[in-house]
mmCIF file of C-alpha atoms in Angstrom:
data_model
loop_
_atom_site.group_PDB
_atom_site.id
_atom_site.type_symbol
_atom_site.label_atom_id
_atom_site.label_comp_id
_atom_site.label_asym_id
_atom_site.label_seq_id
_atom_site.Cartn_x
_atom_site.Cartn_y
_atom_site.Cartn_z
ATOM 1 C CA MET A 1280 120.939 95.352 116.538
ATOM 2 C CA LYS A 1281 123.401 93.391 115.279
ATOM 3 C CA GLN A 1282 125.285 96.545 113.866
ATOM 4 C CA ALA A 1283 125.166 98.166 116.753
ATOM 5 C CA ARG A 1284 126.178 95.787 119.079
ATOM 6 C CA LYS A 1285 129.091 95.506 116.534
ATOM 7 C CA ALA A 1286 129.837 99.133 116.959
ATOM 8 C CA LEU A 1287 129.619 99.112 120.462
ATOM 9 C CA LEU A 1288 132.396 95.893 120.300
ATOM 10 C CA ARG A 1289 134.839 98.213 118.763
ATOM 11 C CA ALA A 1290 134.096 101.206 120.900
ATOM 12 C CA LEU A 1291 134.684 98.709 123.811
ATOM 13 C CA LEU A 1292 137.927 98.115 122.263
ATOM 14 C CA GLY A 1293 139.279 101.284 121.553
ATOM 15 C CA LEU A 1294 138.524 102.414 124.541
ATOM 16 C CA ALA A 1295 140.022 99.488 126.526
ATOM 17 C CA LEU A 1296 143.249 99.583 124.224
ATOM 18 C CA LEU A 1297 143.603 103.458 125.261
ATOM 19 C CA GLY A 1298 143.603 102.538 129.232
ATOM 20 C CA LEU A 1299 145.595 99.547 128.834
ATOM 21 C CA VAL A 1300 148.523 102.183 126.664
ATOM 22 C CA LEU A 1301 148.024 104.597 129.257
ATOM 23 C CA ALA A 1302 147.957 102.103 132.436
ATOM 24 C CA LEU A 1303 151.820 101.043 130.223
ATOM 25 C CA ALA A 1304 153.030 104.580 130.155
ATOM 26 C CA ASP A 1305 151.563 105.941 133.684
ATOM 27 C CA PRO A 1306 148.537 107.671 133.775
ATOM 28 C CA ALA A 1307 149.936 110.406 135.900
ATOM 29 C CA ARG A 1308 153.163 111.002 133.911
ATOM 30 C CA VAL A 1309 151.127 111.171 130.669
ATOM 31 C CA ALA A 1310 148.317 113.933 132.922
ATOM 32 C CA ALA A 1311 151.949 115.551 133.654
ATOM 33 C CA GLN A 1312 153.248 115.591 130.125
ATOM 34 C CA LEU A 1313 149.802 117.172 128.922
ATOM 35 C CA GLY A 1314 149.676 119.547 131.100
ATOM 36 C CA ARG A 1315 152.909 121.124 130.857
ATOM 37 C CA ALA A 1316 151.959 121.964 126.902
ATOM 38 C CA GLN A 1317 152.669 125.241 125.260
ATOM 39 C CA PRO A 1318 150.238 126.868 123.694
ATOM 40 C CA GLY A 1319 151.870 128.799 120.963
ATOM 41 C CA TRP A 1320 152.835 124.773 119.736
ATOM 42 C CA LEU A 1321 149.300 123.235 120.326
ATOM 43 C CA LEU A 1322 147.608 126.823 118.237
ATOM 44 C CA ALA A 1323 150.116 126.118 115.415
ATOM 45 C CA GLY A 1324 149.509 121.967 115.555
ATOM 46 C CA LEU A 1325 145.706 122.773 114.726
ATOM 47 C CA ALA A 1326 145.981 125.115 112.277
ATOM 48 C CA ALA A 1327 148.421 122.997 110.100
ATOM 49 C CA ALA A 1328 145.524 120.407 111.058
ATOM 50 C CA ILE A 1329 143.077 122.075 109.822
ATOM 51 C CA ALA A 1330 145.182 123.278 106.588
ATOM 52 C CA SER A 1331 145.732 119.679 106.080
ATOM 53 C CA ASN A 1332 141.472 119.027 106.187
ATOM 54 C CA VAL A 1333 141.209 121.871 103.892
ATOM 55 C CA VAL A 1334 143.403 120.725 101.263
ATOM 56 C CA SER A 1335 141.635 117.254 101.787
ATOM 57 C CA ALA A 1336 138.508 118.649 101.178
ATOM 58 C CA LEU A 1337 139.494 120.535 97.945
ATOM 59 C CA ARG A 1338 141.582 117.083 96.987
ATOM 60 C CA TRP A 1339 138.111 114.940 97.055
ATOM 61 C CA ARG A 1340 135.776 117.938 95.195
ATOM 62 C CA ALA A 1341 138.497 117.879 92.091
ATOM 63 C CA LEU A 1342 138.480 114.300 92.340
ATOM 64 C CA ALA A 1343 134.191 113.828 92.236
ATOM 65 C CA HIS A 1344 134.726 116.888 89.411
ATOM 66 C CA TRP A 1345 137.003 114.752 87.387
ATOM 67 C CA LEU A 1346 134.821 111.689 87.846
ATOM 68 C CA GLY A 1347 131.384 113.434 86.568
ATOM 69 C CA ALA A 1348 130.477 114.593 90.295
ATOM 70 C CA PRO A 1349 130.906 118.149 90.171
ATOM 71 C CA VAL A 1350 130.644 120.148 93.665
ATOM 72 C CA GLY A 1351 131.423 123.536 95.308
ATOM 73 C CA ALA A 1352 133.881 124.153 97.508
ATOM 74 C CA ARG A 1353 131.753 125.151 99.732
ATOM 75 C CA ASP A 1354 129.980 121.853 100.149
ATOM 76 C CA ALA A 1355 132.777 119.610 99.317
ATOM 77 C CA CYS A 1356 134.771 121.196 102.720
ATOM 78 C CA ARG A 1357 131.183 121.175 104.410
ATOM 79 C CA TRP A 1358 130.212 117.498 103.793
ATOM 80 C CA TYR A 1359 134.273 116.823 104.800
ATOM 81 C CA PHE A 1360 134.164 118.709 108.128
ATOM 82 C CA GLN A 1361 130.980 117.181 108.681
ATOM 83 C CA ALA A 1362 132.452 113.651 107.784
ATOM 84 C CA MET A 1363 135.065 114.373 110.161
ATOM 85 C CA GLY A 1364 132.996 115.099 112.753
ATOM 86 C CA LEU A 1365 130.968 112.245 112.522
ATOM 87 C CA ASN A 1366 134.396 110.023 112.208
ATOM 88 C CA VAL A 1367 135.802 111.473 115.849
ATOM 89 C CA LEU A 1368 132.159 110.321 117.526
ATOM 90 C CA LEU A 1369 131.179 106.935 115.865
ATOM 91 C CA PRO A 1370 133.213 103.625 115.903
ATOM 92 C CA GLY A 1371 134.880 102.921 112.539
ATOM 93 C CA ALA A 1372 137.970 105.169 112.811
ATOM 94 C CA VAL A 1373 137.200 106.735 108.901
ATOM 95 C CA VAL A 1374 134.262 104.500 107.540
ATOM 96 C CA GLY A 1375 131.479 106.011 108.846
ATOM 97 C CA GLY A 1376 132.514 109.729 107.190
ATOM 98 C CA ASP A 1377 133.345 108.063 104.481
ATOM 99 C CA LEU A 1378 130.137 106.634 103.890
ATOM 100 C CA PHE A 1379 128.652 110.039 104.773
ATOM 101 C CA ARG A 1380 130.570 111.308 101.938
ATOM 102 C CA ALA A 1381 129.774 109.371 99.316
ATOM 103 C CA MET A 1382 125.734 109.541 100.513
ATOM 104 C CA VAL A 1383 125.885 113.264 100.101
ATOM 105 C CA LEU A 1384 126.889 112.917 96.744
ATOM 106 C CA ARG A 1385 124.176 110.714 95.966
ATOM 107 C CA ARG A 1386 121.793 112.578 97.676
ATOM 108 C CA ALA A 1387 122.856 115.882 95.641
ATOM 109 C CA GLY A 1388 122.120 114.093 92.429
ATOM 110 C CA TRP A 1389 125.002 112.478 91.096
ATOM 111 C CA ASP A 1390 125.789 108.512 89.772
ATOM 112 C CA THR A 1391 126.257 106.313 92.621
ATOM 113 C CA ALA A 1392 129.187 104.514 91.318
ATOM 114 C CA ALA A 1393 131.005 107.819 90.440
ATOM 115 C CA SER A 1394 130.102 109.041 93.914
ATOM 116 C CA SER A 1395 131.045 106.034 95.710
ATOM 117 C CA TRP A 1396 134.165 105.701 93.466
ATOM 118 C CA SER A 1397 135.444 109.496 94.396
ATOM 119 C CA VAL A 1398 135.368 108.867 98.119
ATOM 120 C CA VAL A 1399 137.193 105.326 97.586
ATOM 121 C CA LEU A 1400 140.084 107.378 95.407
ATOM 122 C CA ASP A 1401 140.478 109.760 97.794
ATOM 123 C CA ARG A 1402 140.888 107.565 100.709
ATOM 124 C CA ALA A 1403 143.393 105.396 98.494
ATOM 125 C CA SER A 1404 145.177 108.407 97.394
ATOM 126 C CA GLY A 1405 145.865 109.854 100.761
ATOM 127 C CA LEU A 1406 147.226 106.346 101.653
ATOM 128 C CA TRP A 1407 149.530 105.973 98.702
ATOM 129 C CA MET A 1408 151.122 109.323 99.706
ATOM 130 C CA LEU A 1409 151.152 108.596 103.628
ATOM 131 C CA CYS A 1410 152.800 105.367 103.166
ATOM 132 C CA ALA A 1411 155.456 107.195 100.348
ATOM 133 C CA ILE A 1412 156.679 109.665 102.841
ATOM 134 C CA GLY A 1413 156.341 107.288 105.684
ATOM 135 C CA GLY A 1414 159.196 105.120 103.594
ATOM 136 C CA LEU A 1415 161.177 108.348 102.667
ATOM 137 C CA GLY A 1416 161.269 109.440 106.292
ATOM 138 C CA ALA A 1417 162.093 106.199 107.130
ATOM 139 C CA ALA A 1418 164.868 106.084 104.705
ATOM 140 C CA ALA A 1419 165.897 109.205 106.388
ATOM 141 C CA CYS A 1420 166.106 108.229 110.042
ATOM 142 C CA ALA A 1421 167.779 104.693 108.738
ATOM 143 C CA ASP A 1422 170.509 105.042 110.780
ATOM 144 C CA ARG A 1423 167.670 105.079 114.105
ATOM 145 C CA LEU A 1424 165.541 102.004 112.685
ATOM 146 C CA ALA A 1425 168.269 99.896 111.019
ATOM 147 C CA PRO A 1426 169.345 99.361 115.054
ATOM 148 C CA TRP A 1427 165.811 99.253 115.923
ATOM 149 C CA LEU A 1428 164.506 96.036 113.677
ATOM 150 C CA ARG A 1429 168.317 95.113 113.775
ATOM 151 C CA LEU A 1430 168.888 95.316 110.241
ATOM 152 C CA PRO A 1431 172.281 96.492 108.162
ATOM 153 C CA ALA A 1432 171.538 100.528 108.120
ATOM 154 C CA GLY A 1433 173.110 100.055 104.276
ATOM 155 C CA ALA A 1434 170.505 97.741 103.367
ATOM 156 C CA PHE A 1435 167.331 99.183 105.085
ATOM 157 C CA LEU A 1436 167.896 102.413 103.226
ATOM 158 C CA ALA A 1437 168.453 100.393 99.665
ATOM 159 C CA SER A 1438 164.745 98.892 100.753
ATOM 160 C CA MET A 1439 163.073 102.090 101.786
ATOM 161 C CA LEU A 1440 163.917 104.243 99.031
ATOM 162 C CA ALA A 1441 163.176 100.991 96.418
ATOM 163 C CA GLY A 1442 160.497 99.812 97.604
ATOM 164 C CA THR A 1443 158.877 103.584 97.940
ATOM 165 C CA ALA A 1444 160.067 104.599 93.758
ATOM 166 C CA LEU A 1445 158.096 100.825 93.431
ATOM 167 C CA TRP A 1446 154.992 102.188 95.572
ATOM 168 C CA LEU A 1447 155.027 106.036 93.827
ATOM 169 C CA ALA A 1448 154.679 104.071 90.529
ATOM 170 C CA LEU A 1449 151.824 101.964 90.950
ATOM 171 C CA PRO A 1450 149.183 104.141 90.321
ATOM 172 C CA TRP A 1451 150.517 104.873 86.580
ATOM 173 C CA GLY A 1452 150.023 101.312 85.496
ATOM 174 C CA LEU A 1453 146.121 101.764 86.472
ATOM 175 C CA PRO A 1454 145.049 101.809 83.181
ATOM 176 C CA VAL A 1455 146.371 99.019 81.820
ATOM 177 C CA LEU A 1456 144.887 97.022 84.664
ATOM 178 C CA LEU A 1457 141.819 98.884 83.717
ATOM 179 C CA ARG A 1458 141.713 98.165 80.328
ATOM 180 C CA ARG A 1459 141.339 94.175 81.743
ATOM 181 C CA GLY A 1460 137.842 92.658 81.211
ATOM 182 C CA ARG A 1461 134.680 93.800 80.239
ATOM 183 C CA PRO A 1462 135.220 97.313 78.054
ATOM 184 C CA SER A 1463 132.031 98.806 79.714
ATOM 185 C CA GLY A 1464 129.229 99.173 82.128
ATOM 186 C CA GLY A 1465 129.588 97.294 85.869
ATOM 187 C CA TRP A 1466 130.673 98.858 88.561
ATOM 188 C CA LEU A 1467 133.981 99.901 87.283
ATOM 189 C CA ALA A 1468 132.485 101.280 84.217
ATOM 190 C CA PRO A 1469 133.435 105.387 86.101
ATOM 191 C CA LEU A 1470 137.298 104.207 86.748
ATOM 192 C CA ARG A 1471 137.674 102.613 83.182
ATOM 193 C CA ALA A 1472 136.202 105.600 81.477
ATOM 194 C CA ALA A 1473 138.142 108.513 83.997
ATOM 195 C CA ALA A 1474 141.289 106.367 83.365
ATOM 196 C CA ALA A 1475 141.046 105.968 79.386
ATOM 197 C CA ARG A 1476 140.589 110.013 79.181
ATOM 198 C CA PRO A 1477 143.494 112.118 78.032
ATOM 199 C CA ASP A 1478 143.840 113.621 80.553
ATOM 200 C CA PHE A 1479 144.901 111.066 83.144
ATOM 201 C CA GLY A 1480 148.234 112.011 83.660
ATOM 202 C CA ARG A 1481 147.704 115.162 84.663
ATOM 203 C CA GLN A 1482 145.072 114.512 87.140
ATOM 204 C CA LEU A 1483 147.311 111.894 88.854
ATOM 205 C CA ALA A 1484 149.715 114.080 89.243
ATOM 206 C CA TRP A 1485 147.607 116.403 91.147
ATOM 207 C CA GLN A 1486 146.199 113.919 93.604
ATOM 208 C CA ALA A 1487 149.894 113.618 94.012
ATOM 209 C CA ALA A 1488 150.565 116.763 94.796
ATOM 210 C CA ALA A 1489 147.414 117.535 96.723
ATOM 211 C CA SER A 1490 147.932 114.169 98.849
ATOM 212 C CA ALA A 1491 151.621 115.421 99.244
ATOM 213 C CA ALA A 1492 150.590 118.707 100.825
ATOM 214 C CA VAL A 1493 147.731 116.979 102.842
ATOM 215 C CA GLN A 1494 150.711 114.670 104.574
ATOM 216 C CA LEU A 1495 153.317 117.187 104.730
ATOM 217 C CA LEU A 1496 151.067 118.919 106.701
ATOM 218 C CA SER A 1497 149.501 116.537 109.078
ATOM 219 C CA ALA A 1498 153.030 115.716 109.776
ATOM 220 C CA ALA A 1499 153.593 119.633 110.960
ATOM 221 C CA ALA A 1500 150.630 119.203 113.009
ATOM 222 C CA LEU A 1501 151.915 115.897 114.407
ATOM 223 C CA ALA A 1502 155.277 117.505 115.360
ATOM 224 C CA GLY A 1503 153.684 120.526 116.476
ATOM 225 C CA GLY A 1504 151.600 118.721 118.884
ATOM 226 C CA GLY A 1505 155.352 116.966 119.433
ATOM 227 C CA LEU A 1506 157.164 120.114 120.297
ATOM 228 C CA ALA A 1507 154.075 121.498 122.441
ATOM 229 C CA LEU A 1508 155.453 118.499 124.616
ATOM 230 C CA GLY A 1509 158.920 118.941 124.292
ATOM 231 C CA VAL A 1510 159.069 116.096 121.986
ATOM 232 C CA ALA A 1511 161.980 117.697 119.136
ATOM 233 C CA MET A 1512 162.821 115.204 116.835
ATOM 234 C CA PRO A 1513 164.155 115.554 113.234
ATOM 235 C CA VAL A 1514 161.885 116.304 109.821
ATOM 236 C CA GLY A 1515 162.604 113.154 108.334
ATOM 237 C CA ALA A 1516 161.772 110.723 112.317
ATOM 238 C CA TRP A 1517 158.027 112.836 111.982
ATOM 239 C CA ALA A 1518 157.726 111.780 108.462
ATOM 240 C CA TRP A 1519 158.185 108.227 109.215
ATOM 241 C CA ALA A 1520 156.189 108.562 112.256
ATOM 242 C CA ILE A 1521 152.786 109.593 110.153
ATOM 243 C CA ALA A 1522 152.628 106.190 108.481
ATOM 244 C CA PRO A 1523 151.994 104.075 111.596
ATOM 245 C CA VAL A 1524 150.259 106.386 113.705
ATOM 246 C CA PHE A 1525 147.421 107.194 110.882
ATOM 247 C CA LEU A 1526 147.518 104.099 109.123
ATOM 248 C CA MET A 1527 146.929 102.130 112.956
ATOM 249 C CA ALA A 1528 143.963 105.446 113.265
ATOM 250 C CA ALA A 1529 142.403 104.523 110.809
ATOM 251 C CA LEU A 1530 141.677 100.931 111.282
ATOM 252 C CA PRO A 1531 138.137 100.527 112.392
ATOM 253 C CA VAL A 1532 138.284 99.086 115.600
ATOM 254 C CA SER A 1533 138.243 101.788 117.641
ATOM 255 C CA VAL A 1534 136.115 105.454 117.724
ATOM 256 C CA GLY A 1535 138.188 108.311 116.365
ATOM 257 C CA GLY A 1536 141.225 106.163 116.481
ATOM 258 C CA TRP A 1537 141.804 106.462 120.664
ATOM 259 C CA GLY A 1538 144.039 103.867 121.421
ATOM 260 C CA THR A 1539 145.358 102.551 118.411
ATOM 261 C CA ARG A 1540 146.903 105.990 117.590
ATOM 262 C CA GLU A 1541 148.644 106.057 120.984
ATOM 263 C CA ALA A 1542 149.707 102.710 120.530
ATOM 264 C CA ALA A 1543 151.467 103.119 116.946
ATOM 265 C CA ALA A 1544 152.971 106.440 118.584
ATOM 266 C CA VAL A 1545 154.524 104.714 121.276
ATOM 267 C CA ALA A 1546 155.920 102.082 118.869
ATOM 268 C CA ALA A 1547 157.276 104.689 116.476
ATOM 269 C CA LEU A 1548 158.565 107.335 118.318
ATOM 270 C CA ALA A 1549 160.586 104.768 120.581
ATOM 271 C CA PRO A 1550 163.349 104.390 118.353
ATOM 272 C CA PHE A 1551 164.370 108.217 118.682
ATOM 273 C CA GLY A 1552 164.407 107.983 122.750
ATOM 274 C CA VAL A 1553 160.845 109.581 123.297
ATOM 275 C CA ALA A 1554 159.607 107.437 126.037
ATOM 276 C CA ALA A 1555 156.059 106.400 126.794
ATOM 277 C CA PRO A 1556 154.619 108.869 128.526
ATOM 278 C CA ALA A 1557 156.019 111.435 126.163
ATOM 279 C CA ALA A 1558 154.507 109.349 123.038
ATOM 280 C CA VAL A 1559 151.456 109.138 124.153
ATOM 281 C CA GLY A 1560 150.843 112.366 124.621
ATOM 282 C CA VAL A 1561 151.553 113.157 121.212
ATOM 283 C CA GLY A 1562 148.762 110.669 120.430
ATOM 284 C CA VAL A 1563 146.480 112.397 122.567
ATOM 285 C CA VAL A 1564 147.040 115.564 121.169
ATOM 286 C CA TYR A 1565 146.560 114.743 117.825
ATOM 287 C CA GLY A 1566 142.953 112.906 118.831
ATOM 288 C CA ILE A 1567 142.253 116.693 120.254
ATOM 289 C CA TYR A 1568 142.967 118.113 117.559
ATOM 290 C CA GLY A 1569 140.270 115.692 115.406
ATOM 291 C CA LEU A 1570 137.544 117.100 118.463
ATOM 292 C CA VAL A 1571 138.177 120.494 118.133
ATOM 293 C CA GLN A 1572 138.390 119.946 114.105
ATOM 294 C CA GLY A 1573 134.330 118.287 114.706
ATOM 295 C CA ALA A 1574 133.377 120.660 117.367
ATOM 296 C CA LEU A 1575 134.754 123.691 114.497
ATOM 297 C CA GLY A 1576 132.705 121.751 111.517
ATOM 298 C CA ALA A 1577 129.474 121.591 113.763
ATOM 299 C CA LEU A 1578 129.206 125.039 114.413
ATOM 300 C CA ALA A 1579 130.573 126.131 111.327
ATOM 301 C CA PHE A 1580 128.723 124.024 108.532
ATOM 302 C CA GLY A 1581 125.703 122.261 110.915
ATOM 303 C CA LEU A 1582 125.505 118.283 112.410
ATOM 304 C CA PRO A 1583 124.694 115.700 109.170
ATOM 305 C CA ARG A 1584 120.975 115.886 108.640
ATOM 306 C CA LYS A 1585 118.615 113.240 107.134
ATOM 307 C CA GLY A 1586 116.565 113.460 103.935
#
């Protein structure tokens, strides 16, 4: 009962935030913006979103295999899209879907620690590359973002580039960190064993490439939704926008990111002259992409089952 109350509270908070954002942006103007959406760009954005999640599923499969839990491509896609369905239906953003992915690997007979780490590291690699691409996008848009933050453009550009370079280098120090502490046993054992392997660098490079593809396709999906609503911005602006929009949508305080995603879209697109109703519309379209993919996943692979 306590967990159910917490889930209900998160759902209500997300809906309340969405209602507040809509109220501030004027619901009639948001509805009018959505009503003028161009179908061609909507479908292009949806195709990019689906492609992004197919690559995500294959990235997770490769990571699980590397950690000692080999999964077939069909199973990886099936479980990933079923997890997406849970994410858009249950409070907690991506938490429910991630728990489901770890659970199905354990039910398939794979090691509990390896199963859990495959999901944790898959999520972490996505967030790692999301922030990196967002940083590069912010650097590309320094002339627009720096004045908005009341910072010198040169200093803003230098800090974004230096911070992104350091951020990208961070995982390469993982083996050194993991060698500290107990040499074997414990919940870090699968990660320590994997990081000590000679193919660690190759696997990390694969994760980086796959995560970059995922985030670039996600940015294309967001841009497709924006172009459908008449929101045209430079490529760097969309690269920047995915970081705050997707990070806020991933916070476990709503259902499917509704509310937090739209609020972040308003803040992220404002420096580029995008009005609040259009920005909210972009967030709503991206949320609809998630709903459509959850429905398509249920039709193609069925709903998650107990047992």
